[in-house]
Coordinates of C-alpha atoms and ligand atoms in Angstrom, one line a residue:
X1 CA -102.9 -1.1 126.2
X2 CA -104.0 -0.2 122.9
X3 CA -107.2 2.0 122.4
X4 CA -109.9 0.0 120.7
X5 CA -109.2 1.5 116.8
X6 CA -106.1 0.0 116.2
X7 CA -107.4 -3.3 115.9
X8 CA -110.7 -2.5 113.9
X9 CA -109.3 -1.0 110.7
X10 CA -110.8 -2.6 107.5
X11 CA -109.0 -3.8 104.9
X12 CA -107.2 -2.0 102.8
X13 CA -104.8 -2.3 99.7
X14 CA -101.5 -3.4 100.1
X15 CA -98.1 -4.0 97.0
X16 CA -95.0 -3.9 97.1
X17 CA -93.0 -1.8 95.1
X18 CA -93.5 -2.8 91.4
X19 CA -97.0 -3.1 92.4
X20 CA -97.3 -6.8 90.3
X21 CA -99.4 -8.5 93.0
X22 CA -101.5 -6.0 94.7
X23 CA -103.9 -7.3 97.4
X24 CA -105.8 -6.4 100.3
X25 CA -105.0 -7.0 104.4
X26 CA -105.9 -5.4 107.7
X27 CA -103.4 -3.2 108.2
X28 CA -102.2 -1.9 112.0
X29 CA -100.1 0.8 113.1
X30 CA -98.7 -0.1 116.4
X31 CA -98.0 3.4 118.1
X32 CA -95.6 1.3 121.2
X33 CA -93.7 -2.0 121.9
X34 CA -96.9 -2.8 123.9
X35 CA -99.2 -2.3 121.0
X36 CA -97.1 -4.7 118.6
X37 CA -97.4 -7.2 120.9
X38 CA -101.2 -7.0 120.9
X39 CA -101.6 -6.6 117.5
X40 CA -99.2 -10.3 116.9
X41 CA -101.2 -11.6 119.5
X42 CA -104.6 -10.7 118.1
X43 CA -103.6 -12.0 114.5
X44 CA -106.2 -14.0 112.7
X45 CA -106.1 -16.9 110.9
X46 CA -103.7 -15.8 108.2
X47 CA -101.3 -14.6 110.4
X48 CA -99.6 -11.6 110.6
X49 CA -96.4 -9.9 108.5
X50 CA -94.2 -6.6 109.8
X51 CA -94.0 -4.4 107.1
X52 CA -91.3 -1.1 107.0
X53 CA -92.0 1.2 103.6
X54 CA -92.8 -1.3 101.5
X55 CA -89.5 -1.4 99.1
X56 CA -89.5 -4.6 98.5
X57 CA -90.5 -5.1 94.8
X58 CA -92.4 -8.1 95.7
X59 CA -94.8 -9.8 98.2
X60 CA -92.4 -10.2 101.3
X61 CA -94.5 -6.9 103.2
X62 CA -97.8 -7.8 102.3
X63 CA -100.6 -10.8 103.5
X64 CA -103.8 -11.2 101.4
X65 CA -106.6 -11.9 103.8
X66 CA -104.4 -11.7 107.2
X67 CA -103.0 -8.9 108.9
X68 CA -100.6 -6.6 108.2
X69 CA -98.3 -5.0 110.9
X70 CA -97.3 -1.2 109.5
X71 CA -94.5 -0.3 111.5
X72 CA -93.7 3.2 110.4
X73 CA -95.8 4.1 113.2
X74 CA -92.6 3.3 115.8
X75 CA -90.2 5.3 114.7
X76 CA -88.0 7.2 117.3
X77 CA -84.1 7.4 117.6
X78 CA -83.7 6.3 121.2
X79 CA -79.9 7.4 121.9
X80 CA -76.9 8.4 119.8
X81 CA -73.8 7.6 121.4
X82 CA -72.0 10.4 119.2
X83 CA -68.2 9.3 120.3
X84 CA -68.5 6.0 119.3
X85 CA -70.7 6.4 116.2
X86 CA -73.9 3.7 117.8
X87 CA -77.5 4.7 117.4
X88 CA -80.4 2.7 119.1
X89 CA -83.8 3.3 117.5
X90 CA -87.3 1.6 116.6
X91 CA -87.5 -0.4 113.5
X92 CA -89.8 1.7 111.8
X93 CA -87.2 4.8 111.6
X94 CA -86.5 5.3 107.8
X95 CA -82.7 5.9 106.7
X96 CA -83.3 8.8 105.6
X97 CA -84.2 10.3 109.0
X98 CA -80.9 8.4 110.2
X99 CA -78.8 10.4 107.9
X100 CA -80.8 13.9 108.8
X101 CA -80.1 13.0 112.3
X102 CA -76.6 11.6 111.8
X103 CA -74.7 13.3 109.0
X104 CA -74.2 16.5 110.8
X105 CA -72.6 14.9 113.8
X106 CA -70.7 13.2 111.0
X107 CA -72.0 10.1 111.2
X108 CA -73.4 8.1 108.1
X109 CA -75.5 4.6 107.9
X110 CA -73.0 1.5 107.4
X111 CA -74.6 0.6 104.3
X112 CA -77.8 2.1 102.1
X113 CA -79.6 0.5 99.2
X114 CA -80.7 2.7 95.9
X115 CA -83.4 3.9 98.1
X116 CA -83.1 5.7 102.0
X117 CA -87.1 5.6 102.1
X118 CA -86.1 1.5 103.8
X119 CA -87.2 1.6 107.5
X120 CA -84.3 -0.4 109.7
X121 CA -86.7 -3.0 110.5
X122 CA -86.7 -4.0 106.6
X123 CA -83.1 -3.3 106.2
X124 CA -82.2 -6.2 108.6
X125 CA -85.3 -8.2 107.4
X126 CA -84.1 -8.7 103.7
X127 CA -80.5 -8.2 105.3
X128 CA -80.0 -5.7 102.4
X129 CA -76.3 -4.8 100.6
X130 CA -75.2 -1.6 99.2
X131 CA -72.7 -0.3 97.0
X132 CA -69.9 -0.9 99.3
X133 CA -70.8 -4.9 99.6
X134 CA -66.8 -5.7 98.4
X135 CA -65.7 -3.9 101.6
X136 CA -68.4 -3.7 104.2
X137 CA -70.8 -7.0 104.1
X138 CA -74.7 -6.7 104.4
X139 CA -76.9 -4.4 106.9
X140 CA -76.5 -7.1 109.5
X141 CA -72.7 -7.1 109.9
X142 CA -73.5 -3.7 111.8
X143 CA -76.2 -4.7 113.9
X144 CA -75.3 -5.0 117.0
X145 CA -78.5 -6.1 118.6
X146 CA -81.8 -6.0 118.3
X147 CA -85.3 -6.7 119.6
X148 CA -87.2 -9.2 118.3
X149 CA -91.1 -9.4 119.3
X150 CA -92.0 -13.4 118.7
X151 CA -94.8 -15.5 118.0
X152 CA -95.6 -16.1 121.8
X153 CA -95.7 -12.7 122.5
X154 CA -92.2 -11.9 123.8
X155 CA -89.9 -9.4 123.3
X156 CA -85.7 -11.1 123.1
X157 CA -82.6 -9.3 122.7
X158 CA -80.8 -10.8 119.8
X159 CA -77.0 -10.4 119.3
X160 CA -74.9 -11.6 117.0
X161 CA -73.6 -15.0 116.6
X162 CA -77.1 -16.4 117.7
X163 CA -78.8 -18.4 115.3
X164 CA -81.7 -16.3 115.7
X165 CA -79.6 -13.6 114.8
X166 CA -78.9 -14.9 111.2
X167 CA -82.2 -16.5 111.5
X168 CA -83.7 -12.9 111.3
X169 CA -81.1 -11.1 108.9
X170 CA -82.5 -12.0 105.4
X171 CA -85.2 -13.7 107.3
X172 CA -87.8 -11.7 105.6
X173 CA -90.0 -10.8 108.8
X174 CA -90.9 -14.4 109.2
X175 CA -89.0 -14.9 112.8
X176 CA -90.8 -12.2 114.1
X177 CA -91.4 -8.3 114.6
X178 CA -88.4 -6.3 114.9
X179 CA -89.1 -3.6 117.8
X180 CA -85.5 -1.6 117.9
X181 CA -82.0 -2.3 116.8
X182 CA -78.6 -0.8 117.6
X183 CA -76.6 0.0 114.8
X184 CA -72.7 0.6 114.3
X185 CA -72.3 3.9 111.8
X186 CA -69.5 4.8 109.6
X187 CA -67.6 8.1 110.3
X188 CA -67.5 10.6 107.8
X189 CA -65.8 14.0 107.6
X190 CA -68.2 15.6 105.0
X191 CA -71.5 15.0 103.4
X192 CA -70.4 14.9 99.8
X193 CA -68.9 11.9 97.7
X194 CA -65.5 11.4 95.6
X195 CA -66.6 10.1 92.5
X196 CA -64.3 8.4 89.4
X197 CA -66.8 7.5 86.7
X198 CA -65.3 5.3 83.0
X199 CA -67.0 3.6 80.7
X200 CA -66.7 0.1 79.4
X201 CA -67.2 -1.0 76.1
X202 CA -68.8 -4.8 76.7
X203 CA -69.5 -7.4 79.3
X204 CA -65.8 -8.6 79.6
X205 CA -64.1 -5.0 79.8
X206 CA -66.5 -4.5 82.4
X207 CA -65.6 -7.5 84.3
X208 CA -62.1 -6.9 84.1
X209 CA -62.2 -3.2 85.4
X210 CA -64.3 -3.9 88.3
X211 CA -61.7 -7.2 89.3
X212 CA -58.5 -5.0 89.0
X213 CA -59.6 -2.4 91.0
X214 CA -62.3 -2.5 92.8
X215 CA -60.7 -3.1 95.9
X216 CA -59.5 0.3 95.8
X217 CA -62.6 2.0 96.4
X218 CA -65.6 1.8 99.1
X219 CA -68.4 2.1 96.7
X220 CA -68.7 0.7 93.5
X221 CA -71.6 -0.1 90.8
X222 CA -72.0 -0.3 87.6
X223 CA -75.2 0.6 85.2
X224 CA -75.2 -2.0 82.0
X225 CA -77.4 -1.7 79.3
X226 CA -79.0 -4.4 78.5
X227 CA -80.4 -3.9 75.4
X228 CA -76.8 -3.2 73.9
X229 CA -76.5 -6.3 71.2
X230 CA -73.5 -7.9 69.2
X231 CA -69.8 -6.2 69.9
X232 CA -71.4 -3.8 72.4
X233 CA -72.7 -6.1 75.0
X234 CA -73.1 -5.6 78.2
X235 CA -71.3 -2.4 77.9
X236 CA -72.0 -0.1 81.3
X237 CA -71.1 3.3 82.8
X238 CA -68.8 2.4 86.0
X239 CA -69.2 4.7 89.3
X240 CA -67.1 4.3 92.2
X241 CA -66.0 5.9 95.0
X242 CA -65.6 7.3 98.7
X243 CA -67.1 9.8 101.0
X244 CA -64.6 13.4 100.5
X245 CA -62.4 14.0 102.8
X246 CA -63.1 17.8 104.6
X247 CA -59.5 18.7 102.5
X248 CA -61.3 17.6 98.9
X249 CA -63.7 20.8 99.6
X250 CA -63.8 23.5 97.4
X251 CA -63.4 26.7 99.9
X252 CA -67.5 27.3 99.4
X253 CA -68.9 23.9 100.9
X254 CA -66.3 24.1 103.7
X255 CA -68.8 26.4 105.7
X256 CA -71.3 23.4 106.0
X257 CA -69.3 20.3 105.6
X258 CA -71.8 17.7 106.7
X259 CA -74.7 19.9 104.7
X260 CA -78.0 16.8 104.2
X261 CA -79.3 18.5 101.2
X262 CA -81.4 15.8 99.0
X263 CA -82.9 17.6 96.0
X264 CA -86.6 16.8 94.4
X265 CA -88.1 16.3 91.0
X266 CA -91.7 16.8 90.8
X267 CA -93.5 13.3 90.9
X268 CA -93.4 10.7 87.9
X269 CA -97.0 11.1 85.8
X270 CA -99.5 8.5 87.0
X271 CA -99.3 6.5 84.6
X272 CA -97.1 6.7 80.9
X273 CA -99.3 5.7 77.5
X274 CA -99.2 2.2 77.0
X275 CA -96.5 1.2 75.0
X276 CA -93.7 4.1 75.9
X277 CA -91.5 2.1 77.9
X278 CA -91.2 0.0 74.5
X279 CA -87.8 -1.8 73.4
X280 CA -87.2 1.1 71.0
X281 CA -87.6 4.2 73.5
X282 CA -85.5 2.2 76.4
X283 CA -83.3 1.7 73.8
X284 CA -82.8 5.0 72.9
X285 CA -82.6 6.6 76.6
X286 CA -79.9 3.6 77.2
X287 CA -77.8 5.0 73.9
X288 CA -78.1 8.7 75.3
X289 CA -77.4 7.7 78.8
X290 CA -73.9 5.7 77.8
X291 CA -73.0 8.6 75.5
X292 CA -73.6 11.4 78.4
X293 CA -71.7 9.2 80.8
X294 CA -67.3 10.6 80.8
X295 CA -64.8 8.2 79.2
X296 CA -63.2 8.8 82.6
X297 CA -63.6 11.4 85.3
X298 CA -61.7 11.2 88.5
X299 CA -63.2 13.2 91.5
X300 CA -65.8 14.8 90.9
X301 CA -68.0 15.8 93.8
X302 CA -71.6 14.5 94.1
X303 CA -73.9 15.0 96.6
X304 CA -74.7 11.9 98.7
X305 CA -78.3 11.6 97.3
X306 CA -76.9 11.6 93.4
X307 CA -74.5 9.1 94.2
X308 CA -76.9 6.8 96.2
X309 CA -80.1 7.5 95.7
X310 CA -80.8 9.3 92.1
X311 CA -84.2 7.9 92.1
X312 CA -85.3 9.3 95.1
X313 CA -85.6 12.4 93.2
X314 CA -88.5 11.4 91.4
X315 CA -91.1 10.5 93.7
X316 CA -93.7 7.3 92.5
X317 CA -90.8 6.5 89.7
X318 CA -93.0 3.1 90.0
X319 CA -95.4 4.3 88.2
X320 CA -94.0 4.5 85.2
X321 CA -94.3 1.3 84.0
X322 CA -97.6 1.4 84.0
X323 CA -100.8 -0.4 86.0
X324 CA -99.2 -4.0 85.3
X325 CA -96.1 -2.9 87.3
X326 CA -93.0 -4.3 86.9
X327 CA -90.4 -7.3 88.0
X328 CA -87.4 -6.5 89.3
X329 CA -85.0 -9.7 88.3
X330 CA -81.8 -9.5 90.6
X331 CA -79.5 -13.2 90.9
X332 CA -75.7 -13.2 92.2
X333 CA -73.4 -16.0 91.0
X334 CA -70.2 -17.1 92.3
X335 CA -66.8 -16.1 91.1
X336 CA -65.6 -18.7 88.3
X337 CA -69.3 -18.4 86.8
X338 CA -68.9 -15.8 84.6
X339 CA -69.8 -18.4 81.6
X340 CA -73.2 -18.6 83.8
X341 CA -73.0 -14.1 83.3
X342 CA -72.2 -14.1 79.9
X343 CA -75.3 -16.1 78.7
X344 CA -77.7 -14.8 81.0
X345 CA -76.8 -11.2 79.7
X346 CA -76.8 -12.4 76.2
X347 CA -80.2 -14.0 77.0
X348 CA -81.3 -10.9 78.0
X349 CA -80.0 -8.5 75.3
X350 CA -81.5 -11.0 72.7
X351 CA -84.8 -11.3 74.6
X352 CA -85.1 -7.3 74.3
X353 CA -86.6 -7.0 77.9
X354 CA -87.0 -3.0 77.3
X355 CA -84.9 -2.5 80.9
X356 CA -83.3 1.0 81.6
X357 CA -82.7 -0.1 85.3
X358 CA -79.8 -2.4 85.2
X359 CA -76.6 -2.9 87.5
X360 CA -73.9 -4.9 87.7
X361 CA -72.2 -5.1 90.9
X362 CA -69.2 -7.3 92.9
X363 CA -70.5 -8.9 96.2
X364 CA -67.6 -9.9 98.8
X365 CA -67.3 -12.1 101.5
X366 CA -71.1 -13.7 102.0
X367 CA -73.3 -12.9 105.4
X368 CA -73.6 -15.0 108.1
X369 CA -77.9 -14.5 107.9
X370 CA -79.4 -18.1 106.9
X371 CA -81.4 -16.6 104.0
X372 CA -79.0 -13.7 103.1
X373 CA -78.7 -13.1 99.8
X374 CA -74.8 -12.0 99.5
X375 CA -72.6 -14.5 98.6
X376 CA -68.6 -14.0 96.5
X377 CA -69.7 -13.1 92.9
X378 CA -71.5 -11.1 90.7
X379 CA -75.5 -9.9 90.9
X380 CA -77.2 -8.1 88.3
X381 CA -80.2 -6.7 89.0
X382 CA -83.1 -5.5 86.6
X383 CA -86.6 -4.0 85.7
X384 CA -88.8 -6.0 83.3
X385 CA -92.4 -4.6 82.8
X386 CA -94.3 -7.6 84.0
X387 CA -96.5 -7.8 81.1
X388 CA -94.1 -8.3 78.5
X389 CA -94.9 -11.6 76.9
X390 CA -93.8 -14.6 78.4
X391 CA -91.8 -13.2 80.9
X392 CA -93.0 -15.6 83.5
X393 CA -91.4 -18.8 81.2
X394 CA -88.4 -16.6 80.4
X395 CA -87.3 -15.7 84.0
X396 CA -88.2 -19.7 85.3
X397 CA -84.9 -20.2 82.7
X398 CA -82.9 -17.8 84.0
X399 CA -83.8 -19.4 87.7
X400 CA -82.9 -23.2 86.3
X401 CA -79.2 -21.1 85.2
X402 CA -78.7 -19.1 88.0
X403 CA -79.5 -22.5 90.3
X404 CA -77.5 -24.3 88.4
X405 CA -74.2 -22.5 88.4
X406 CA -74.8 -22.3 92.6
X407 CA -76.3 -18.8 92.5
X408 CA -79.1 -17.1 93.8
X409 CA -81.9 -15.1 93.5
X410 CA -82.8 -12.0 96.0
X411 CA -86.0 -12.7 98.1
X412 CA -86.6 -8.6 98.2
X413 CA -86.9 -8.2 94.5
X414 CA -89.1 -11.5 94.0
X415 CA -92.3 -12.2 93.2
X416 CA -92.1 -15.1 91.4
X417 CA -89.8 -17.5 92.4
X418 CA -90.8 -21.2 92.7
X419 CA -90.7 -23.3 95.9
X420 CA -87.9 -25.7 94.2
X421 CA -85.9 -23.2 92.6
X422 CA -85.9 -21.5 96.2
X423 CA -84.4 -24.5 98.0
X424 CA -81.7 -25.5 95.6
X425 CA -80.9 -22.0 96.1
X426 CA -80.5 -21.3 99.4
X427 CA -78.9 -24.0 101.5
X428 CA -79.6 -23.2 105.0
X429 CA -83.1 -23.3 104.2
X430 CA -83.8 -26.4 106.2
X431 CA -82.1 -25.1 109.0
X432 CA -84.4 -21.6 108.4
X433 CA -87.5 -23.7 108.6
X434 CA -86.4 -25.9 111.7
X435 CA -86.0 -22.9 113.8
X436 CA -89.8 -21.3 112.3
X437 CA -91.5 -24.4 113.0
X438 CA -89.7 -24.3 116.4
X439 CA -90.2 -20.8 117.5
X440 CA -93.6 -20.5 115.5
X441 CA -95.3 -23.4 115.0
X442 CA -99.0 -21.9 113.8
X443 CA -97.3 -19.7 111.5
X444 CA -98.5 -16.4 113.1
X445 CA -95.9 -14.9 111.1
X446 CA -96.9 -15.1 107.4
X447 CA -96.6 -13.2 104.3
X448 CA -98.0 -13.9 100.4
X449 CA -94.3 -14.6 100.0
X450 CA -93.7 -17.2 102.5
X451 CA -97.1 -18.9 101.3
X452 CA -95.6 -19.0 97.5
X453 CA -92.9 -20.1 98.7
X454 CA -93.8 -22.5 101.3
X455 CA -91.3 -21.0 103.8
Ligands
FAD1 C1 -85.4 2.0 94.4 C2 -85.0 0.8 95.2 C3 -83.7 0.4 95.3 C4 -83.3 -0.6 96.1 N1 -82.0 -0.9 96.2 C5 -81.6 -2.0 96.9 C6 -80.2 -2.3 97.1 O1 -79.3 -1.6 96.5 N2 -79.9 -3.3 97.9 C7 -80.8 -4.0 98.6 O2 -80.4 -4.9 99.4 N3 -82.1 -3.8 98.5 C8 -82.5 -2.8 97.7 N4 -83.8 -2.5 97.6 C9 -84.8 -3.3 98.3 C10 -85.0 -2.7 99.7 O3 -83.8 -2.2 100.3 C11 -85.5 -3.8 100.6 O4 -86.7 -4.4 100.1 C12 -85.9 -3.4 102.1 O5 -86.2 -4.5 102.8 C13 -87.1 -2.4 102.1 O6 -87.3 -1.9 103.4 P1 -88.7 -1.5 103.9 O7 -88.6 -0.8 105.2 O8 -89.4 -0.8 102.8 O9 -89.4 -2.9 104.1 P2 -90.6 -3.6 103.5 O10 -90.5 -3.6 102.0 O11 -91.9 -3.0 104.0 O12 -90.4 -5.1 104.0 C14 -89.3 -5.9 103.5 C15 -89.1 -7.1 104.3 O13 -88.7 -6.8 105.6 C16 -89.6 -7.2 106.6 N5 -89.7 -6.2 107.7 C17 -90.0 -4.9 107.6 N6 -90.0 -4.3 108.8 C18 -89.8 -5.3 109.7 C19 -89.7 -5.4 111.1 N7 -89.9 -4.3 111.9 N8 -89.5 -6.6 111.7 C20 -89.3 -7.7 111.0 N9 -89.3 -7.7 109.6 C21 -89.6 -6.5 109.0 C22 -90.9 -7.4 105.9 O14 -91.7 -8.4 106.6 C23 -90.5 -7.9 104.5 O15 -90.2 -9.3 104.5 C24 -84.3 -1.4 96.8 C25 -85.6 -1.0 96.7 C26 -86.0 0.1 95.9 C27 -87.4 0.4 95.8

C-alpha cells in the first residue's frame, strides 16, 4: 500500500519542454507497481496522465487541474539477458541509464531521439524515431512486451501484434500507464561512431544526396538552415553514419572500447535579453555553422553523445528562448510530395522564423502504432520562438499543407494542433478512440493534449 504522502502533494507547476503552456497539477511519484495502481485509481475528476521526463515539447505530459503521474520514481533494470541483447526494466528508467548499464556489455538502445534524458515509458508513448528511422522503424518495433496498468486498475501484458499494442505506441499515455517493458538492443563492438559529414548547397541537392545513398548508412540527419534565402535554400550540413567497428580504433581507445563518456557544458543562462534569438543573430550562427561544417569528411570518429545527443551538453538549452518558450514545428510527408517540401521551406525561409534548430530527415517503412507518427517520406522538424508574431495563423497554414499532401504532424512536438487538422491526419484515429472509449470510458486517462485535441 502506499504511505499516506503520496497522494496529498499539492499542486505544483508542470510544461513540457518549450515551456509554451505551463500549468499546474498534482503530481505523484509512485515508488511500486502497487502504488501506480493506487494513484490511477484515486484520480480525480480530471483524470490522470503518466508522465516520463517531460521531453515532449508540448502538453502530452502535463494535466491542468487533474493529476499527474511522475514516473521517474520506478525506475530499475530488472534483468539483462547479456547473450541475447533483451533488457526488462520499469518505464521510468531514462536511456541514458540504459546506455551506462548497456554500452559496456556492448549493448546499445535500438533507437534514441536527440535527447537520452526520454524515460522508456515516453519512448513507447510518443512511439519515438531516431536517426536510423530508414533502417530500423520506431521505438516500438523493439518492444517486445510490455505492461500496461489500465483504467480499471489492472496490470496486462501487451505484445506485439495486439491492437493494444499499437494502440499504446504513439498512443501518447492515453491507454494507460506503462509499468515495465522488454526491449530488444542493438549489438555494438565499440562506444564511438563512424561519421561521413558533406554539405549541400540547396533543398534539391539535399534531397538528392540523402535518396542515392542513404541506404548505405544506419544513421542519417541532416541540419538545414532555414533562414538561407534565394539560390541557397534549404542548403544543410549532412551527417551520417554507423557505430565503429573495434578495428576502426586508433591504438589509444582500444584499451576501453565500449568507454560511456558524455561530456558537459555549464548550463544555458536563465534567460537571454529579449530580442537575441532575433532573425539577424540566428542568421548569423546559421552562416558560421554551414561554413565550419567539412565539404566532405569520411570517418571521423565522434563520441556517441556528439553524434546523438549534442544538446545534452548544455543543460536547460530551453531556456534560451526566453520566458515565452518556444514551438517545436515537426510534419513528415510522403515520398512524391516534395512539391508540398519545397513550399513549406520556402514559406519558412521567407517568413524569417529566426530557427537555428532545424533537420531534415528520411523516414522508412511506417509503424504499425495507430497514432505513430512515421510514415515513407520526409519530416522536418523546427524551433520557432512562440512569440514571434503571428505564428499561430502561420503554422495553421502549414497544417492545411502538410494535411493536404497526406502528411502529418508529430503529437510529441505539438502544442497547437487543431482537432480537425488532427483527424484528416491520422487515419486510424477512429479506430484509436473506439478502443479508449472501450477500455476507458470516464476518461481517467487525460492529458491538456488529449482535451485540445478531443482524443
Ligand atoms: C532535445 C530533444 C530532442 C528530441 N528528439 C526527438 C527525436 O529525434 N525523435 C523523437 O521521436 N522524439 C524526439 N524528442 C521528443 C521525445 O523523444 C519524446 O517526447 C519522448 O516521448 C519524451 O520522453 P519522456 O520520458 O520525457 O516523456 P514525457 O515527455 O514525460 O511524456 C511523453 C508522452 O509519453 C507518455 N508517457 C510517459 N511515460 C509513460 C508511461 N510510463 N506510460 C504511458 N505513457 C507514458 C506521456 O503521457 C506523454 O504523452 C526530442 C525531445 C527533445 C527535448
Amino acid at each position: 500500500m502506499p504511505d499516506a504522502d503520496t497522494f496529498t502533494e499539492p499542486a505544483e507547476p508542470v510544461t513540457g519542454w518549450g515551456r509554451t503552456a505551463p500549468t499546474v497539477a498534482r503530481v505523484l511519484r509512485p515508488r511500486s507497481y502497487e502504488e501506480a495502481a493506487e494513484a490511477v485509481r484515486a484520480c480525480g475528476a480530471r483524470g490522470g496522465i503518466a508522465r516520463g521526463l517531460g521531453r515532449a515539447y508540448g502538453d502530452a505530459a502535463q494535466n491542468a487541474g487533474g493529476d499527474v503521474l511522475d514516473m521517474t520514481a520506478l525506475a530499475r533494470i530488472r534483468s539483462i539477458d547479456a547473450e541475447a541483447g533483451v533488457v526488462v526494466c520499469d518505464a521510468g528508467v531514462s536511456l541514458h541509464r540504459l546506455m551506462e548499464v548497456l554500452l559496456p556489455l556492448g549493448w546499445f538502445v535500438p533507437v534514441t531521439p536527440g535527447t537520452r534524458y526520454v524515460t522508456v515509458g515516453g519512448a513507447i508513448g510518443a512511439d519515438i524515431h531516431g536517426k536510423n528511422h530508414h533502417v530500423s522503424g520506431s521505438f516500438g518495433r523493439h518492444v517486445r512486451a510490455f505492461d500496461l496498468l489500465t483504467a480499471d486498475g489492472t496490470i496486462r501484458t501487451v505484445v506485439p501484434g495486439t491492437d493494444l499494442f499499437d494502440a499504446t505506441t504513439g498512443g501518447m499515455g492515453l491507454t494507460g500507464v506503462i509499468l515495465s517493458a522488454t526491449v530488444q538492443l542493438l549489438p555494438v563492438e565499440t562506444s564511438l561512431m563512424s561519421v561521413d559529414t558533406e554539405r549541400a548547397a540547396d533543398l534539391d541537392d539535399l534531397m538528392a544526396r540523402l535518396t542515392a545513398n542513404d541506404h548505405g548508412y544506419r544513421y542519417s540527419v541532416a541540419w538545414i538552415d532555414l533562414l538561407a534565402r534565394g539560390a541557397a535554400t534549404g542548403r544543410a550540413v549532412l551527417t551520417r553514419g554507423d557505430h565503429a567497428p573495434y578495428d576502426a580504433l586508433p591504438r589509444r581507445a582500444r584499451r576501453d572500447p565500449l568507454a560511456f563518456r558524455p561530456g558537459r557544458l555549464p548550463a544555458a543562462p536563465a534567460l537571454l535579453p529579449e530580442g537575441l534569438l532575433s532573425r539577424a543573430t540566428v542568421g548569423l550562427f546559421n552562416e558560421l555553422w554551414y561554413r565550419k561544417a567539412p565539404r566532405h569528411r569520411t570517418g571521423e570518429l565522434q563520441r556517441l553523445s556528439a553524434f546523438f545527443h549534442p544538446l545534452d551538453g548544455v543543460p536547460h538549452w530551453n531556456r534560451v528562448y526566453g520566458r515565452g518558450g518556444f514551438v517545436q514545428y515537426q510534419f513528415v510527408v510522403g515520398y512524391g510530395r516534395e512539391d508540398t517540401l519545397r513550399r513549406i521551406v520556402r514559406r519558412i525561409a521567407r517568413r524569417g522564423c529566426p530557427s537555428f534548430l532545424a533537420v531534415l530527415k528520411r523516414f522508412g517503412e511506417g509503424d504499425p502504432g495507430w497514432l505513430s507518427f512515421p510514415m515513407p517520406g520526409w519530416t522536418l522538424a523546427l524551433d520557432i520562438p512562440a512569440g514571434l508574431s503571428g505564428l499561430g495563423a502561420f503554422l495553421d497554414e502549414l497544417d492545411e499543407e502538410v494535411a493536404g499532401a497526406g502528411g502529418r504532424v508529430y503529437l510529441a512536438k505539438d502544442s497547437r494542433l487543431r482537432p480537425d487538422a488532427l483527424r484528416a491526419m491520422y487515419p486510424r484515429l477512429p479506430d484509436f478512440l473506439a478502443l479508449r472509449a472501450e477500455l476507458d470510458p470516464r476518461a481517467v486517462f487525460t492529458s491538456d493534449l488529449s482535451r485540445r485535441l478531443s482524443l
